[in-house]
Amino acid sequence: MHRKDIISMIDITAADVWKIFKLTDSIIQKRMSMEDYTPLKGKSVALIFQKPSTRTRVSFEVGIGQLGGQPIYLSPEEVGLGVRESIPDVARVLSRYTSAIVARTFSHKDMEILAKFATVPVISGLSDSFHPCQILADIYTIWKHKGSVVDVTLAYIGDGSNNVAHSLIVGCAIMGMNISIATPLDYSPNQSILEKARDIALKTGSRIEIFSQPSQAALGADVLYTDVWTSMGQEKEAEDRRKVFKNYQINNALIEIANKDCLIMHCLPAHRGEEITNDAIEGPNSIVFEQAENRLHVQKGILVFLMC
Ligand code: CP
Ligand code: NVA
């Protein structure tokens, strides 16, 4: 089998995404009809986490188990990535024991080193630059609701320079979905990632727009999406960020500007009263928990796509 990693959105094609979505649908179907489906039987998957996680860790552990495989979680303290042991050594040792590695790292460079030295597939469970599993599950969720991904406009409100924003920009470009980002100028997306996304968008017809005001992005949006103002690792900036982002919030006024029946999405964890109001996240258009559930389903599709 040709090894393939999923560590950023840039290395994924639309054809791969559709294959993962088809696998996801068929795995859901098999589970509903109680079919015995254990393609990972006899295989182990290492989960190396440098940062905390609820969704990513649990959905991978549960998903690997449901597919008949064995998940092995290594906490930040245990693995000491690059501290207790060099990343190339960790990658090569784990490749001798396991059939895939799921990793959550601070620096994306570390993720790339891990993938370079591992001889088994490496799946990103988030780095400072990308969160591909999140965005694949998000696009799958939107597809299920809208029946299509083209002619859908997603408005992302908040930190345009974080992992979720970057992955959404590239993911939407790949899939031909339109994306409008509302972010303060100093938190604009990384220029090189944006350029790559714009190149892809030229071929797929996706429209990418960057605005400074949430209302500009929300106008004509079919999906309103937000993420925390302060990502993991940026805790020291939290107070400043609360000031800078105070108007970058999904609330009822913003929902009024968006298209009727606009979906409300958030990767979670959410800070109610900051990037999203309680009313918005608990409102009738919110699909945040379905979005979270789909992490489990889509990641099983990813595991089968890469490992079987
Ligand atoms: N959305 C997400 O990745 O959540 P966790 O940080 O809890 O894994
Ligand atoms: N941008 C957030 C996403 C959490 C899933 C962070 O990196 O903390």
Tab-separated table of C-alpha atoms and ligand atoms in Angstrom:
chain	number	residue	atom	x	y	z
A	1	MET	CA	0.000	0.000	0.000
A	2	HIS	CA	1.230	3.494	-0.808
A	3	ARG	CA	1.501	5.392	2.457
A	4	LYS	CA	-0.310	8.687	2.605
A	5	ASP	CA	-0.508	11.170	5.463
A	6	ILE	CA	-3.217	13.677	6.264
A	7	ILE	CA	-1.391	16.425	8.134
A	8	SER	CA	-2.612	19.573	6.402
A	9	MET	CA	-5.533	20.309	4.114
A	10	ILE	CA	-3.168	21.203	1.273
A	11	ASP	CA	-2.189	17.572	0.622
A	12	ILE	CA	-5.803	16.396	0.088
A	13	THR	CA	-7.633	16.341	-3.243
A	14	ALA	CA	-11.392	16.626	-3.758
A	15	ALA	CA	-11.353	13.042	-5.101
A	16	ASP	CA	-9.779	11.857	-1.817
A	17	VAL	CA	-12.359	13.797	0.191
A	18	TRP	CA	-15.243	12.208	-1.725
A	19	LYS	CA	-13.680	8.747	-1.215
A	20	ILE	CA	-13.471	9.440	2.542
A	21	PHE	CA	-17.107	10.649	2.588
A	22	LYS	CA	-18.293	7.539	0.681
A	23	LEU	CA	-16.377	5.315	3.110
A	24	THR	CA	-17.905	7.268	6.002
A	25	ASP	CA	-21.431	6.701	4.667
A	26	SER	CA	-20.814	2.999	4.132
A	27	ILE	CA	-19.309	2.560	7.627
A	28	ILE	CA	-22.357	4.309	9.170
A	29	GLN	CA	-24.609	2.026	7.122
A	30	LYS	CA	-22.764	-1.131	8.205
A	31	ARG	CA	-23.004	-0.111	11.860
A	32	MET	CA	-26.729	0.611	11.545
A	33	SER	CA	-27.320	-2.822	10.044
A	34	MET	CA	-25.148	-4.388	12.809
A	35	GLU	CA	-22.736	-5.782	10.248
A	36	ASP	CA	-19.492	-7.104	11.709
A	37	TYR	CA	-16.932	-4.739	10.180
A	38	THR	CA	-13.478	-4.820	11.735
A	39	PRO	CA	-10.970	-3.790	9.044
A	40	LEU	CA	-8.434	-2.672	11.678
A	41	LYS	CA	-8.419	-6.049	13.446
A	42	GLY	CA	-4.884	-6.842	14.592
A	43	LYS	CA	-3.757	-3.235	14.009
A	44	SER	CA	-2.792	-0.637	16.596
A	45	VAL	CA	-2.864	3.149	16.260
A	46	ALA	CA	-0.726	5.453	18.412
A	47	LEU	CA	-2.276	8.732	19.567
A	48	ILE	CA	0.422	11.233	20.545
A	49	PHE	CA	-0.958	14.420	22.091
A	50	GLN	CA	1.051	17.512	23.079
A	51	LYS	CA	-2.110	19.456	23.992
A	52	PRO	CA	-5.422	18.648	25.722
A	53	SER	CA	-8.352	17.184	23.778
A	54	THR	CA	-11.856	15.876	24.334
A	55	ARG	CA	-13.343	15.328	20.859
A	56	THR	CA	-10.245	14.314	18.938
A	57	ARG	CA	-8.930	11.871	21.505
A	58	VAL	CA	-12.252	10.234	22.348
A	59	SER	CA	-13.574	10.069	18.774
A	60	PHE	CA	-10.337	8.464	17.558
A	61	GLU	CA	-10.134	6.016	20.461
A	62	VAL	CA	-13.780	4.997	20.083
A	63	GLY	CA	-13.583	4.890	16.265
A	64	ILE	CA	-10.433	2.739	16.205
A	65	GLY	CA	-12.058	0.346	18.701
A	66	GLN	CA	-15.278	0.141	16.640
A	67	LEU	CA	-13.194	-0.773	13.578
A	68	GLY	CA	-11.563	-3.616	15.525
A	69	GLY	CA	-8.240	-1.857	16.128
A	70	GLN	CA	-6.365	-0.966	19.301
A	71	PRO	CA	-5.771	2.714	20.165
A	72	ILE	CA	-2.739	3.555	22.319
A	73	TYR	CA	-2.866	7.053	23.844
A	74	LEU	CA	0.353	8.803	24.837
A	75	SER	CA	-0.149	11.916	26.955
A	76	PRO	CA	2.039	15.039	26.593
A	77	GLU	CA	4.021	14.030	29.709
A	78	GLU	CA	4.573	10.442	28.567
A	79	VAL	CA	5.823	11.034	25.066
A	80	GLY	CA	7.855	14.207	25.664
A	81	LEU	CA	7.969	14.773	21.888
A	82	GLY	CA	11.308	16.404	21.078
A	83	VAL	CA	12.188	16.634	24.790
A	84	ARG	CA	12.457	13.110	26.172
A	85	GLU	CA	13.207	11.820	22.706
A	86	SER	CA	13.725	13.369	19.274
A	87	ILE	CA	10.745	13.426	16.932
A	88	PRO	CA	12.479	11.342	14.205
A	89	ASP	CA	13.243	8.640	16.796
A	90	VAL	CA	9.673	8.628	18.161
A	91	ALA	CA	8.335	8.386	14.586
A	92	ARG	CA	10.557	5.446	13.690
A	93	VAL	CA	9.967	3.538	16.932
A	94	LEU	CA	6.170	3.932	16.822
A	95	SER	CA	6.183	2.845	13.161
A	96	ARG	CA	7.645	-0.501	14.290
A	97	TYR	CA	4.767	-1.114	16.738
A	98	THR	CA	1.716	0.496	15.188
A	99	SER	CA	-0.042	0.808	11.819
A	100	ALA	CA	-0.781	4.567	12.022
A	101	ILE	CA	-0.041	7.599	14.186
A	102	VAL	CA	-2.540	10.301	15.155
A	103	ALA	CA	-0.696	13.355	16.487
A	104	ARG	CA	-1.628	16.684	18.063
A	105	THR	CA	1.381	19.013	18.087
A	106	PHE	CA	2.045	22.651	18.793
A	107	SER	CA	4.270	23.368	15.796
A	108	HIS	CA	3.274	22.218	12.346
A	109	LYS	CA	6.972	21.695	11.612
A	110	ASP	CA	6.986	18.941	14.265
A	111	MET	CA	4.019	17.310	12.493
A	112	GLU	CA	5.958	17.400	9.220
A	113	ILE	CA	9.048	15.851	10.838
A	114	LEU	CA	6.886	13.127	12.363
A	115	ALA	CA	5.346	12.367	8.949
A	116	LYS	CA	8.722	12.458	7.228
A	117	PHE	CA	10.295	9.871	9.532
A	118	ALA	CA	7.264	7.644	10.192
A	119	THR	CA	6.833	4.686	7.868
A	120	VAL	CA	3.121	4.422	8.715
A	121	PRO	CA	0.388	6.991	7.921
A	122	VAL	CA	0.392	10.097	10.115
A	123	ILE	CA	-2.936	11.833	10.743
A	124	SER	CA	-3.000	15.311	12.232
A	125	GLY	CA	-5.281	15.727	15.211
A	126	LEU	CA	-4.423	19.481	15.091
A	127	SER	CA	-1.272	21.555	14.882
A	128	ASP	CA	-0.903	25.327	15.186
A	129	SER	CA	-1.444	25.619	11.412
A	130	PHE	CA	-4.103	23.039	10.506
A	131	HIS	CA	-6.908	20.841	11.847
A	132	PRO	CA	-7.784	18.646	8.843
A	133	CYS	CA	-9.939	16.018	10.600
A	134	GLN	CA	-12.113	18.786	12.023
A	135	ILE	CA	-12.618	20.416	8.655
A	136	LEU	CA	-13.314	17.146	6.825
A	137	ALA	CA	-16.028	16.399	9.392
A	138	ASP	CA	-17.349	19.968	9.026
A	139	ILE	CA	-17.600	19.776	5.242
A	140	TYR	CA	-19.252	16.351	5.520
A	141	THR	CA	-21.802	17.853	7.950
A	142	ILE	CA	-22.527	20.761	5.593
A	143	TRP	CA	-22.891	18.361	2.641
A	144	LYS	CA	-25.420	16.275	4.614
A	145	HIS	CA	-27.488	19.373	5.398
A	146	LYS	CA	-27.274	21.194	2.083
A	147	GLY	CA	-27.055	18.212	-0.291
A	148	SER	CA	-24.141	19.923	-2.043
A	149	VAL	CA	-20.973	21.807	-1.223
A	150	VAL	CA	-20.846	24.046	-4.267
A	151	ASP	CA	-23.028	27.158	-4.195
A	152	VAL	CA	-22.697	27.127	-0.410
A	153	THR	CA	-21.094	30.147	1.275
A	154	LEU	CA	-19.491	29.713	4.677
A	155	ALA	CA	-18.683	32.795	6.767
A	156	TYR	CA	-15.979	32.345	9.394
A	157	ILE	CA	-15.995	34.983	12.129
A	158	GLY	CA	-12.959	35.394	14.379
A	159	ASP	CA	-9.241	34.610	14.354
A	160	GLY	CA	-8.360	34.293	10.666
A	161	SER	CA	-4.832	33.168	11.470
A	162	ASN	CA	-5.583	29.999	13.433
A	163	ASN	CA	-5.570	26.307	12.512
A	164	VAL	CA	-9.337	26.057	11.969
A	165	ALA	CA	-9.513	29.171	9.749
A	166	HIS	CA	-6.573	27.990	7.625
A	167	SER	CA	-8.046	24.530	7.173
A	168	LEU	CA	-11.469	25.942	6.310
A	169	ILE	CA	-9.991	28.249	3.661
A	170	VAL	CA	-8.106	25.422	1.969
A	171	GLY	CA	-10.897	22.871	2.489
A	172	CYS	CA	-13.532	25.157	0.972
A	173	ALA	CA	-11.220	25.947	-1.971
A	174	ILE	CA	-10.653	22.231	-2.661
A	175	MET	CA	-14.359	21.411	-2.507
A	176	GLY	CA	-15.568	24.430	-4.513
A	177	MET	CA	-17.329	25.993	-1.519
A	178	ASN	CA	-17.277	29.785	-1.061
A	179	ILE	CA	-15.706	31.177	2.085
A	180	SER	CA	-15.814	34.665	3.598
A	181	ILE	CA	-13.535	35.387	6.534
A	182	ALA	CA	-14.169	38.274	8.948
A	183	THR	CA	-11.078	38.981	11.008
A	184	PRO	CA	-9.061	41.949	12.319
A	185	LEU	CA	-6.246	42.937	9.945
A	186	ASP	CA	-3.512	41.720	12.315
A	187	TYR	CA	-5.116	38.271	12.409
A	188	SER	CA	-5.369	37.774	8.651
A	189	PRO	CA	-4.695	34.284	7.318
A	190	ASN	CA	-1.127	33.238	6.606
A	191	GLN	CA	-0.232	34.668	3.193
A	192	SER	CA	1.317	31.521	1.782
A	193	ILE	CA	-1.639	29.334	2.828
A	194	LEU	CA	-4.024	31.917	1.371
A	195	GLU	CA	-2.130	31.967	-1.926
A	196	LYS	CA	-2.212	28.171	-2.142
A	197	ALA	CA	-5.954	28.233	-1.470
A	198	ARG	CA	-6.502	30.925	-4.111
A	199	ASP	CA	-4.584	28.825	-6.668
A	200	ILE	CA	-6.809	25.845	-5.892
A	201	ALA	CA	-9.931	28.051	-5.990
A	202	LEU	CA	-9.097	29.199	-9.505
A	203	LYS	CA	-9.647	25.609	-10.655
A	204	THR	CA	-12.652	24.739	-8.490
A	205	GLY	CA	-14.572	28.020	-8.785
A	206	SER	CA	-14.574	28.637	-5.039
A	207	ARG	CA	-14.771	32.309	-3.974
A	208	ILE	CA	-12.466	33.359	-1.112
A	209	GLU	CA	-13.045	36.774	0.476
A	210	ILE	CA	-11.410	38.403	3.493
A	211	PHE	CA	-13.305	41.164	5.336
A	212	SER	CA	-12.643	43.191	8.454
A	213	GLN	CA	-16.278	43.318	9.633
A	214	PRO	CA	-18.416	40.305	10.651
A	215	SER	CA	-21.504	41.829	8.960
A	216	GLN	CA	-19.676	41.950	5.595
A	217	ALA	CA	-18.894	38.237	5.773
A	218	ALA	CA	-22.299	37.229	7.142
A	219	LEU	CA	-24.224	38.836	4.261
A	220	GLY	CA	-25.321	36.001	1.956
A	221	ALA	CA	-23.837	33.288	4.195
A	222	ASP	CA	-25.409	29.815	4.365
A	223	VAL	CA	-23.174	28.787	7.261
A	224	LEU	CA	-21.850	30.925	10.138
A	225	TYR	CA	-18.776	29.354	11.741
A	226	THR	CA	-16.604	30.470	14.613
A	227	ASP	CA	-13.795	29.218	16.852
A	228	VAL	CA	-12.264	30.393	20.126
A	229	TRP	CA	-10.501	33.779	20.122
A	230	THR	CA	-7.528	32.276	21.972
A	231	SER	CA	-6.229	28.942	20.736
A	232	MET	CA	-4.298	26.429	22.801
A	233	GLY	CA	-0.775	27.718	23.344
A	234	GLN	CA	-1.832	31.404	23.158
A	235	GLU	CA	-3.172	31.650	26.720
A	236	LYS	CA	-0.857	34.557	27.603
A	237	GLU	CA	-2.557	36.668	24.881
A	238	ALA	CA	-6.089	35.904	26.123
A	239	GLU	CA	-6.738	39.306	27.706
A	240	ASP	CA	-5.561	41.254	24.647
A	241	ARG	CA	-7.473	38.972	22.345
A	242	ARG	CA	-10.703	39.493	24.294
A	243	LYS	CA	-10.396	43.205	23.463
A	244	VAL	CA	-9.391	42.791	19.804
A	245	PHE	CA	-12.074	40.219	18.986
A	246	LYS	CA	-14.945	41.595	21.081
A	247	ASN	CA	-17.082	42.349	17.988
A	248	TYR	CA	-16.261	39.057	16.272
A	249	GLN	CA	-19.144	37.127	17.730
A	250	ILE	CA	-21.937	34.979	16.323
A	251	ASN	CA	-25.079	36.406	17.906
A	252	ASN	CA	-28.703	36.952	16.920
A	253	ALA	CA	-27.933	40.255	15.162
A	254	LEU	CA	-25.376	38.536	12.916
A	255	ILE	CA	-27.707	35.596	12.249
A	256	GLU	CA	-30.321	38.146	11.054
A	257	ILE	CA	-27.872	39.357	8.373
A	258	ALA	CA	-27.068	35.856	7.083
A	259	ASN	CA	-29.305	33.849	4.761
A	260	LYS	CA	-32.510	32.384	6.150
A	261	ASP	CA	-31.924	28.968	7.794
A	262	CYS	CA	-28.206	29.680	8.013
A	263	LEU	CA	-26.416	26.837	9.845
A	264	ILE	CA	-24.425	27.712	12.987
A	265	MET	CA	-21.187	25.802	13.452
A	266	HIS	CA	-18.365	25.768	15.997
A	267	CYS	CA	-15.555	23.230	16.255
A	268	LEU	CA	-15.817	23.346	20.085
A	269	PRO	CA	-14.798	23.847	22.844
A	270	ALA	CA	-16.908	27.044	22.895
A	271	HIS	CA	-16.618	30.084	25.122
A	272	ARG	CA	-20.215	31.257	25.374
A	273	GLY	CA	-20.405	35.044	25.620
A	274	GLU	CA	-17.134	35.460	23.712
A	275	GLU	CA	-17.052	34.154	20.104
A	276	ILE	CA	-20.662	32.922	20.268
A	277	THR	CA	-23.674	33.727	22.419
A	278	ASN	CA	-25.513	31.066	24.366
A	279	ASP	CA	-28.649	31.835	22.312
A	280	ALA	CA	-26.828	31.223	19.041
A	281	ILE	CA	-25.204	27.953	20.061
A	282	GLU	CA	-28.427	26.637	21.627
A	283	GLY	CA	-30.665	28.026	18.864
A	284	PRO	CA	-32.600	26.064	16.238
A	285	ASN	CA	-29.999	26.530	13.498
A	286	SER	CA	-27.076	25.279	15.550
A	287	ILE	CA	-25.633	21.958	14.403
A	288	VAL	CA	-22.581	22.001	16.673
A	289	PHE	CA	-23.229	18.660	18.361
A	290	GLU	CA	-23.963	16.877	15.101
A	291	GLN	CA	-20.739	18.457	13.831
A	292	ALA	CA	-18.922	16.997	16.855
A	293	GLU	CA	-20.539	13.569	16.326
A	294	ASN	CA	-19.398	13.526	12.717
A	295	ARG	CA	-15.768	13.662	13.885
A	296	LEU	CA	-16.256	10.020	14.916
A	297	HIS	CA	-17.806	8.916	11.615
A	298	VAL	CA	-15.512	10.812	9.239
A	299	GLN	CA	-12.352	9.817	11.125
A	300	LYS	CA	-13.343	6.163	10.720
A	301	GLY	CA	-13.562	6.912	6.988
A	302	ILE	CA	-10.088	8.493	7.129
A	303	LEU	CA	-8.598	5.499	8.994
A	304	VAL	CA	-10.005	3.010	6.483
A	305	PHE	CA	-8.941	5.261	3.564
A	306	LEU	CA	-5.339	5.389	4.810
A	307	MET	CA	-4.893	1.993	6.394
A	308	CYS	CA	-6.886	-0.546	4.380
B	1	CP	N1	-12.678	20.307	18.124
B	1	CP	C1	-11.663	19.656	18.713
B	1	CP	O1	-10.671	19.245	18.077
B	1	CP	O2	-11.852	19.430	20.031
B	1	CP	P1	-10.769	18.873	21.056
B	1	CP	O3	-9.705	19.912	21.204
B	1	CP	O4	-11.547	18.620	22.325
B	1	CP	O5	-10.188	17.604	20.489
B	2	NVA	N1	-8.229	26.921	17.352
B	2	NVA	C1	-8.480	26.026	18.447
B	2	NVA	C2	-9.148	24.780	17.963
B	2	NVA	C3	-9.514	23.800	19.034
B	2	NVA	C4	-10.151	22.575	18.496
B	2	NVA	C5	-7.186	25.715	19.172
B	2	NVA	O1	-6.175	25.456	18.509
B	2	NVA	O2	-7.177	25.710	20.406
